[in-house]
Short mmCIF file of C-alpha atoms in Angstrom, two decimals:
data_model
loop_
_atom_site.label_atom_id
_atom_site.label_comp_id
_atom_site.label_asym_id
_atom_site.label_seq_id
_atom_site.Cartn_x
_atom_site.Cartn_y
_atom_site.Cartn_z
CA MET A 1368 -5.38 22.88 -17.27
CA SER A 1369 -6.89 24.87 -15.06
CA ARG A 1370 -5.22 26.96 -12.22
CA ARG A 1371 -7.05 24.66 -9.37
CA GLN A 1372 -6.37 21.41 -11.37
CA LEU A 1373 -2.56 22.76 -11.73
CA LEU A 1374 -2.29 23.31 -8.06
CA ARG A 1375 -4.01 20.03 -7.09
CA HIS A 1376 -1.41 18.53 -9.52
CA ALA A 1377 1.31 20.34 -8.00
CA GLY A 1378 0.42 19.07 -4.35
CA TRP A 1379 1.01 15.42 -5.86
CA PHE A 1380 4.05 15.87 -7.38
CA GLY A 1381 5.46 19.10 -5.10
CA SER A 1382 8.44 19.34 -2.69
CA ALA A 1383 6.18 17.53 0.29
CA VAL A 1384 7.89 14.28 -0.38
CA VAL A 1385 11.79 13.95 -1.75
CA LEU A 1386 12.63 11.23 -3.29
CA THR A 1387 16.60 10.08 -3.45
CA VAL A 1388 17.77 7.52 -5.87
CA ALA A 1389 20.88 5.95 -4.64
CA GLY A 1390 22.44 2.48 -5.48
CA GLY A 1391 19.00 1.17 -7.40
CA GLU A 1392 17.24 2.34 -4.13
CA VAL A 1393 14.60 5.12 -4.04
CA ILE A 1394 14.46 6.56 -0.60
CA SER A 1395 11.69 9.12 0.67
CA HIS A 1396 11.20 11.38 3.23
CA VAL A 1397 8.53 14.28 4.23
CA ALA A 1398 10.43 17.21 3.32
CA HIS A 1399 9.07 19.44 5.64
CA ASP A 1400 9.07 17.17 8.72
CA LYS A 1401 11.66 18.02 11.20
CA ASP A 1402 12.08 14.72 12.35
CA SER A 1403 12.75 13.08 8.68
CA SER A 1404 16.65 12.94 9.33
CA ALA A 1405 16.24 10.94 12.64
CA ALA A 1406 13.43 8.90 10.94
CA ALA A 1407 16.14 7.87 8.11
CA ALA A 1408 18.83 7.31 10.90
CA ALA A 1409 15.93 5.26 12.75
CA ALA A 1410 17.20 2.36 10.01
CA ALA A 1411 20.44 1.39 11.91
CA ASP A 1412 18.62 0.93 15.26
CA ALA A 1413 18.13 -2.67 16.05
CA ASN A 1414 15.24 -1.70 18.35
CA ALA A 1415 13.27 0.00 15.33
CA LEU A 1416 10.32 -1.41 14.23
CA ARG A 1417 10.76 -2.33 10.57
CA PHE A 1418 8.33 -3.92 8.23
CA VAL A 1419 7.99 -4.43 4.47
CA GLN A 1420 5.19 -3.66 2.38
CA ILE A 1421 4.67 -5.60 -0.96
CA SER A 1422 1.95 -5.39 -3.58
CA ASP A 1423 0.07 -6.37 -6.30
CA SER A 1424 1.77 -9.92 -7.40
CA HIS A 1425 -1.12 -10.44 -9.34
CA ILE A 1426 -0.33 -14.41 -9.60
CA GLY A 1427 -2.15 -16.07 -12.68
CA PHE A 1428 -1.75 -12.80 -14.89
CA ALA A 1429 -0.60 -14.20 -18.57
CA GLY A 1430 0.54 -11.33 -20.86
CA PRO A 1431 3.16 -9.90 -22.59
CA ALA A 1432 3.69 -7.11 -20.08
CA ASN A 1433 5.32 -10.05 -17.75
CA THR A 1434 5.19 -13.28 -18.69
CA ASP A 1435 6.24 -14.70 -15.86
CA VAL A 1436 4.63 -13.13 -12.49
CA THR A 1437 5.63 -15.87 -10.39
CA ALA A 1438 9.28 -15.31 -11.03
CA SER A 1439 9.15 -11.81 -9.99
CA PHE A 1440 7.14 -12.57 -7.19
CA ASP A 1441 9.70 -15.00 -6.03
CA GLY A 1442 12.11 -12.44 -6.57
CA ALA A 1443 10.63 -9.80 -4.69
CA ILE A 1444 10.52 -12.53 -2.07
CA ASP A 1445 14.10 -13.42 -2.09
CA GLN A 1446 15.00 -9.60 -2.10
CA VAL A 1447 12.77 -9.22 1.51
CA ASN A 1448 15.00 -12.11 2.64
CA ALA A 1449 18.23 -10.20 1.64
CA LEU A 1450 17.56 -6.98 3.11
CA GLY A 1451 19.97 -7.69 5.94
CA PHE A 1452 16.91 -7.57 9.01
CA ARG A 1453 14.22 -9.72 9.74
CA PRO A 1454 11.16 -7.71 9.13
CA ASP A 1455 8.73 -7.46 12.01
CA PHE A 1456 6.02 -8.22 9.37
CA VAL A 1457 5.31 -8.20 6.05
CA MET A 1458 2.24 -6.30 4.50
CA HIS A 1459 0.96 -7.21 1.04
CA THR A 1460 -1.66 -4.70 -0.02
CA GLY A 1461 -3.76 -6.35 -2.60
CA ASP A 1462 -4.14 -8.17 -5.55
CA LEU A 1463 -2.24 -11.30 -4.88
CA THR A 1464 -4.07 -12.97 -7.51
CA HIS A 1465 -5.34 -11.96 -10.60
CA THR A 1466 -8.61 -14.01 -11.11
CA SER A 1467 -9.29 -15.05 -7.55
CA THR A 1468 -9.12 -18.76 -7.99
CA PRO A 1469 -8.68 -21.41 -5.21
CA ALA A 1470 -5.53 -22.57 -6.91
CA GLN A 1471 -3.73 -18.86 -6.96
CA PHE A 1472 -4.90 -18.03 -3.37
CA ASP A 1473 -2.97 -21.37 -2.52
CA GLN A 1474 -0.08 -20.53 -4.40
CA VAL A 1475 0.23 -16.89 -3.26
CA ARG A 1476 0.01 -18.50 0.54
CA GLN A 1477 2.61 -20.81 -0.35
CA MET A 1478 5.08 -18.08 -1.36
CA LEU A 1479 4.34 -15.69 1.31
CA GLY A 1480 5.30 -18.58 3.56
CA GLY A 1481 8.64 -18.36 2.38
CA LEU A 1482 9.45 -14.66 3.88
CA ARG A 1483 11.72 -14.29 6.57
CA THR A 1484 9.27 -12.67 8.92
CA GLY A 1485 7.61 -12.21 12.15
CA ARG A 1486 3.97 -11.93 10.38
CA VAL A 1487 2.46 -11.74 7.42
CA PHE A 1488 -0.45 -9.77 6.69
CA THR A 1489 -2.70 -8.74 3.66
CA VAL A 1490 -5.33 -6.53 2.45
CA PRO A 1491 -7.21 -7.76 -0.54
CA GLY A 1492 -7.45 -5.99 -4.10
CA GLU A 1493 -10.45 -6.10 -6.59
CA HIS A 1494 -8.81 -9.05 -8.57
CA ASP A 1495 -9.25 -11.03 -5.05
CA SER A 1496 -12.72 -10.86 -5.54
CA VAL A 1497 -13.52 -11.97 -9.20
CA GLY A 1498 -17.18 -13.03 -9.04
CA ASP A 1499 -17.33 -13.95 -5.52
CA SER A 1500 -17.35 -10.62 -3.61
CA GLY A 1501 -14.10 -11.71 -1.88
CA LYS A 1502 -15.44 -15.00 -0.45
CA GLY A 1503 -12.00 -16.76 -1.78
CA TYR A 1504 -10.01 -14.12 -0.51
CA ARG A 1505 -11.28 -14.46 3.11
CA GLN A 1506 -11.37 -18.08 3.25
CA ALA A 1507 -7.52 -18.29 2.27
CA PHE A 1508 -6.40 -15.19 4.46
CA GLY A 1509 -9.26 -13.56 6.35
CA ALA A 1510 -8.95 -15.58 9.76
CA ASN A 1511 -8.84 -13.03 13.11
CA THR A 1512 -10.50 -10.44 10.65
CA SER A 1513 -13.85 -8.40 10.98
CA GLY A 1514 -16.30 -7.73 8.32
CA ASP A 1515 -15.14 -7.86 4.87
CA GLY A 1516 -11.86 -8.63 6.14
CA TRP A 1517 -10.79 -5.68 8.14
CA TYR A 1518 -8.62 -5.44 11.26
CA SER A 1519 -6.32 -3.73 13.47
CA PHE A 1520 -3.44 -4.63 15.48
CA ASP A 1521 -0.63 -2.43 17.40
CA THR A 1522 3.17 -3.34 17.72
CA HIS A 1523 6.03 -1.18 19.00
CA GLY A 1524 4.04 1.59 20.17
CA VAL A 1525 2.40 2.16 16.44
CA HIS A 1526 -1.36 1.54 16.01
CA PHE A 1527 -2.22 0.00 12.37
CA ILE A 1528 -5.45 -0.23 10.24
CA ALA A 1529 -6.25 -2.90 7.43
CA LEU A 1530 -9.00 -1.45 5.42
CA VAL A 1531 -10.97 -3.01 2.47
CA ASN A 1532 -12.15 -0.82 -0.09
CA THR A 1533 -12.57 -3.20 -3.20
CA LEU A 1534 -15.72 -4.91 -2.62
CA SER A 1535 -18.35 -2.14 -3.54
CA LEU A 1536 -16.49 -0.85 -6.91
CA GLU A 1537 -18.87 1.28 -8.90
CA LYS A 1538 -16.08 3.38 -10.34
CA LEU A 1539 -14.00 4.39 -7.12
CA GLY A 1540 -13.08 2.47 -3.97
CA HIS A 1541 -15.77 2.16 -1.51
CA LEU A 1542 -15.31 1.49 2.52
CA GLY A 1543 -19.00 1.15 3.35
CA ASN A 1544 -20.76 2.63 6.79
CA ASP A 1545 -19.92 -1.02 8.54
CA GLN A 1546 -15.84 -0.14 8.39
CA ILE A 1547 -16.25 3.46 9.06
CA ASP A 1548 -17.87 2.77 12.54
CA PHE A 1549 -15.10 -0.08 13.00
CA VAL A 1550 -12.56 2.75 12.43
CA ARG A 1551 -14.45 4.91 14.76
CA LYS A 1552 -14.82 2.51 17.83
CA ASP A 1553 -10.96 1.15 16.89
CA VAL A 1554 -9.27 4.42 17.22
CA ALA A 1555 -11.66 5.99 19.91
CA GLY A 1556 -9.56 5.17 22.93
CA LEU A 1557 -6.23 5.89 21.55
CA SER A 1558 -3.83 8.63 22.80
CA SER A 1559 -3.63 11.41 20.21
CA ASP A 1560 0.04 11.06 19.85
CA THR A 1561 -0.08 7.60 18.66
CA PRO A 1562 1.29 7.07 15.02
CA ILE A 1563 -1.47 5.48 13.07
CA VAL A 1564 -0.57 3.57 9.83
CA VAL A 1565 -3.41 2.32 6.83
CA PHE A 1566 -3.10 0.02 4.37
CA SER A 1567 -5.66 -0.30 1.84
CA HIS A 1568 -5.45 -1.45 -1.94
CA ILE A 1569 -7.37 1.17 -3.55
CA PRO A 1570 -5.69 5.09 -2.42
CA LEU A 1571 -7.58 6.89 0.16
CA PHE A 1572 -7.06 10.20 -1.67
CA ALA A 1573 -8.28 11.53 -4.92
CA MET A 1574 -5.06 10.57 -6.93
CA TYR A 1575 -7.00 10.15 -10.25
CA PRO A 1576 -10.78 9.56 -9.90
CA ALA A 1577 -11.13 8.95 -13.82
CA TRP A 1578 -9.28 5.50 -13.81
CA GLY A 1579 -10.82 4.73 -10.35
CA TRP A 1580 -7.41 5.82 -8.21
CA SER A 1581 -9.51 7.02 -5.54
CA THR A 1582 -12.21 6.00 -2.56
CA ASP A 1583 -15.45 7.85 -2.72
CA ASP A 1584 -15.61 7.69 1.09
CA ALA A 1585 -12.39 7.92 2.47
CA LEU A 1586 -12.74 11.28 3.92
CA GLN A 1587 -14.90 10.02 6.57
CA VAL A 1588 -12.22 7.82 8.13
CA LEU A 1589 -9.49 10.38 7.34
CA ASN A 1590 -11.72 13.05 9.69
CA LEU A 1591 -11.85 10.54 12.40
CA LEU A 1592 -7.86 10.20 12.26
CA LYS A 1593 -7.48 14.11 12.25
CA ARG A 1594 -6.67 14.45 15.83
CA PHE A 1595 -3.53 11.99 15.61
CA GLY A 1596 -0.15 13.97 15.15
CA SER A 1597 1.13 11.27 12.72
CA VAL A 1598 -0.62 9.34 10.11
CA THR A 1599 0.62 7.35 7.19
CA CYS A 1600 -1.35 5.79 4.63
CA LEU A 1601 0.04 2.87 2.38
CA ASN A 1602 -1.65 1.54 -0.47
CA GLY A 1603 -1.11 -0.44 -3.85
CA HIS A 1604 -3.21 -0.56 -6.80
CA VAL A 1605 -1.25 2.07 -8.99
CA HIS A 1606 1.47 -0.07 -9.62
CA GLN A 1607 4.00 2.86 -9.27
CA LEU A 1608 5.53 5.31 -6.64
CA PHE A 1609 3.18 7.93 -5.51
CA SER A 1610 3.40 10.58 -2.71
CA LYS A 1611 0.93 13.07 -1.15
CA THR A 1612 0.67 15.03 1.96
CA GLU A 1613 -2.16 16.60 3.37
CA GLY A 1614 -1.83 18.11 6.83
CA ASN A 1615 -0.92 15.43 9.21
CA VAL A 1616 -1.33 12.40 6.63
CA THR A 1617 0.97 11.10 4.34
CA PHE A 1618 0.20 8.74 1.32
CA HIS A 1619 2.22 6.59 -0.36
CA SER A 1620 1.42 4.20 -3.30
CA ALA A 1621 3.60 1.49 -3.92
CA THR A 1622 5.01 -0.11 -6.89
CA THR A 1623 4.13 -3.95 -7.67
CA THR A 1624 5.82 -6.93 -8.57
CA ALA A 1625 4.09 -7.77 -11.81
CA TYR A 1626 3.61 -5.19 -14.26
CA PRO A 1627 3.62 -1.52 -14.57
CA LEU A 1628 0.52 1.17 -15.11
CA PRO A 1629 1.14 4.13 -17.01
CA ALA A 1630 1.18 7.43 -14.97
CA PRO A 1631 -2.28 9.03 -14.23
CA GLY A 1632 -3.49 10.49 -18.06
CA LYS A 1633 -0.64 8.98 -19.96
CA ALA A 1634 -2.67 6.67 -21.58
CA PRO A 1635 -6.31 6.06 -22.45
CA ALA A 1636 -6.65 3.21 -19.57
CA PRO A 1637 -4.69 1.81 -16.96
CA THR A 1638 -3.76 -1.11 -18.78
CA PRO A 1639 -0.59 -3.20 -18.22
CA GLN A 1640 2.38 -1.72 -19.71
CA VAL A 1641 5.17 -3.45 -21.91
CA LEU A 1642 8.53 -1.84 -21.36
CA PRO A 1643 11.44 -2.62 -23.70
CA ALA A 1644 13.65 -5.65 -23.16
CA GLY A 1645 15.59 -5.66 -19.97
CA HIS A 1646 13.53 -2.73 -18.12
CA LEU A 1647 10.50 -4.54 -16.39
CA LYS A 1648 12.66 -4.96 -13.13
CA GLU A 1649 12.95 -1.44 -12.89
CA ALA A 1650 9.04 -0.64 -12.63
CA LEU A 1651 9.01 -3.44 -9.81
CA GLY A 1652 9.83 -3.32 -6.27
CA ILE A 1653 9.54 -3.97 -2.75
CA ARG A 1654 9.22 -1.18 0.18
CA SER A 1655 11.14 -1.43 3.39
CA VAL A 1656 9.80 1.10 6.35
CA THR A 1657 11.32 1.80 9.55
CA TYR A 1658 10.10 3.67 12.91
CA LYS A 1659 11.81 4.69 16.09
CA THR A 1660 9.59 5.43 19.00
CA GLY A 1661 9.61 9.38 19.72
CA THR A 1662 9.74 10.23 15.79
CA SER A 1663 6.58 11.32 14.05
CA ALA A 1664 8.00 10.29 10.48
CA LEU A 1665 8.51 7.02 8.92
CA ALA A 1666 11.62 6.26 7.08
CA ILE A 1667 10.51 4.83 3.83
CA THR A 1668 12.83 3.39 1.53
CA ASP A 1669 11.33 1.88 -1.80
CA GLN A 1670 14.00 -0.53 -3.70
CA ARG A 1671 13.57 -1.70 -7.28
CA LEU A 1672 13.87 -5.49 -8.19
CA ALA A 1673 16.47 -4.05 -11.10
#
């Protein structure tokens, strides 16, 4: 490993984000952020914004890595419903299905209907556009979206942007000019002190391009967000917890409700991993996020299904 590669590697796994394991939960916060303790305490504030991220349910998958993805997704939904608070919304960050059949989309829609939450949002994964460039996904989940399924919304003083970077895959994720123009116009009128949260399936940073774990034109969107004091990007796709901070932007990759993938470079390819009996749920989980007005950090709690 060259010195440059080592520095990049250290940036991924360094002290920018602290992960604390307690009672089966992995609690992360930005170590250098002066408001991190305030953000963590926000979970006790009934007026705070609270939402949940779930990802990569892969309904329709059949294989030894998880012989019943429906049951594990059901377990994740039960866990959301047992959090002790009603989330303002739940976001599924893609790969809802494994092969994007109408029956799989219908099954996911019915299962998501069991969440006790105000609203449910989604973005597509590459598995949600198999063979039809995302047409089936948009028919099932694309109401009130623009272009190929992107959109934005506001709540509790936070601006949320949901991006689609899975439809024009050569090797890496791709947003495209139309979507970048959407973001440009979308944030043009926002004050620079507005907290921004961006959802996508594939990471918006170069997590591991050799496996396609990056988005080739993400920098154009991130440049549009440079003027904002707090930007958080939440993605799925990689099936594991992963965090990185660059300037005002913090990236958090989520785990999955289906099956684990290997750590970057630890296997020939990112294929489903078979864990020893009884250990699968340790690699699966959900994420809850809390934001209290007046703080610049989000309190992020990654909870395992085990």
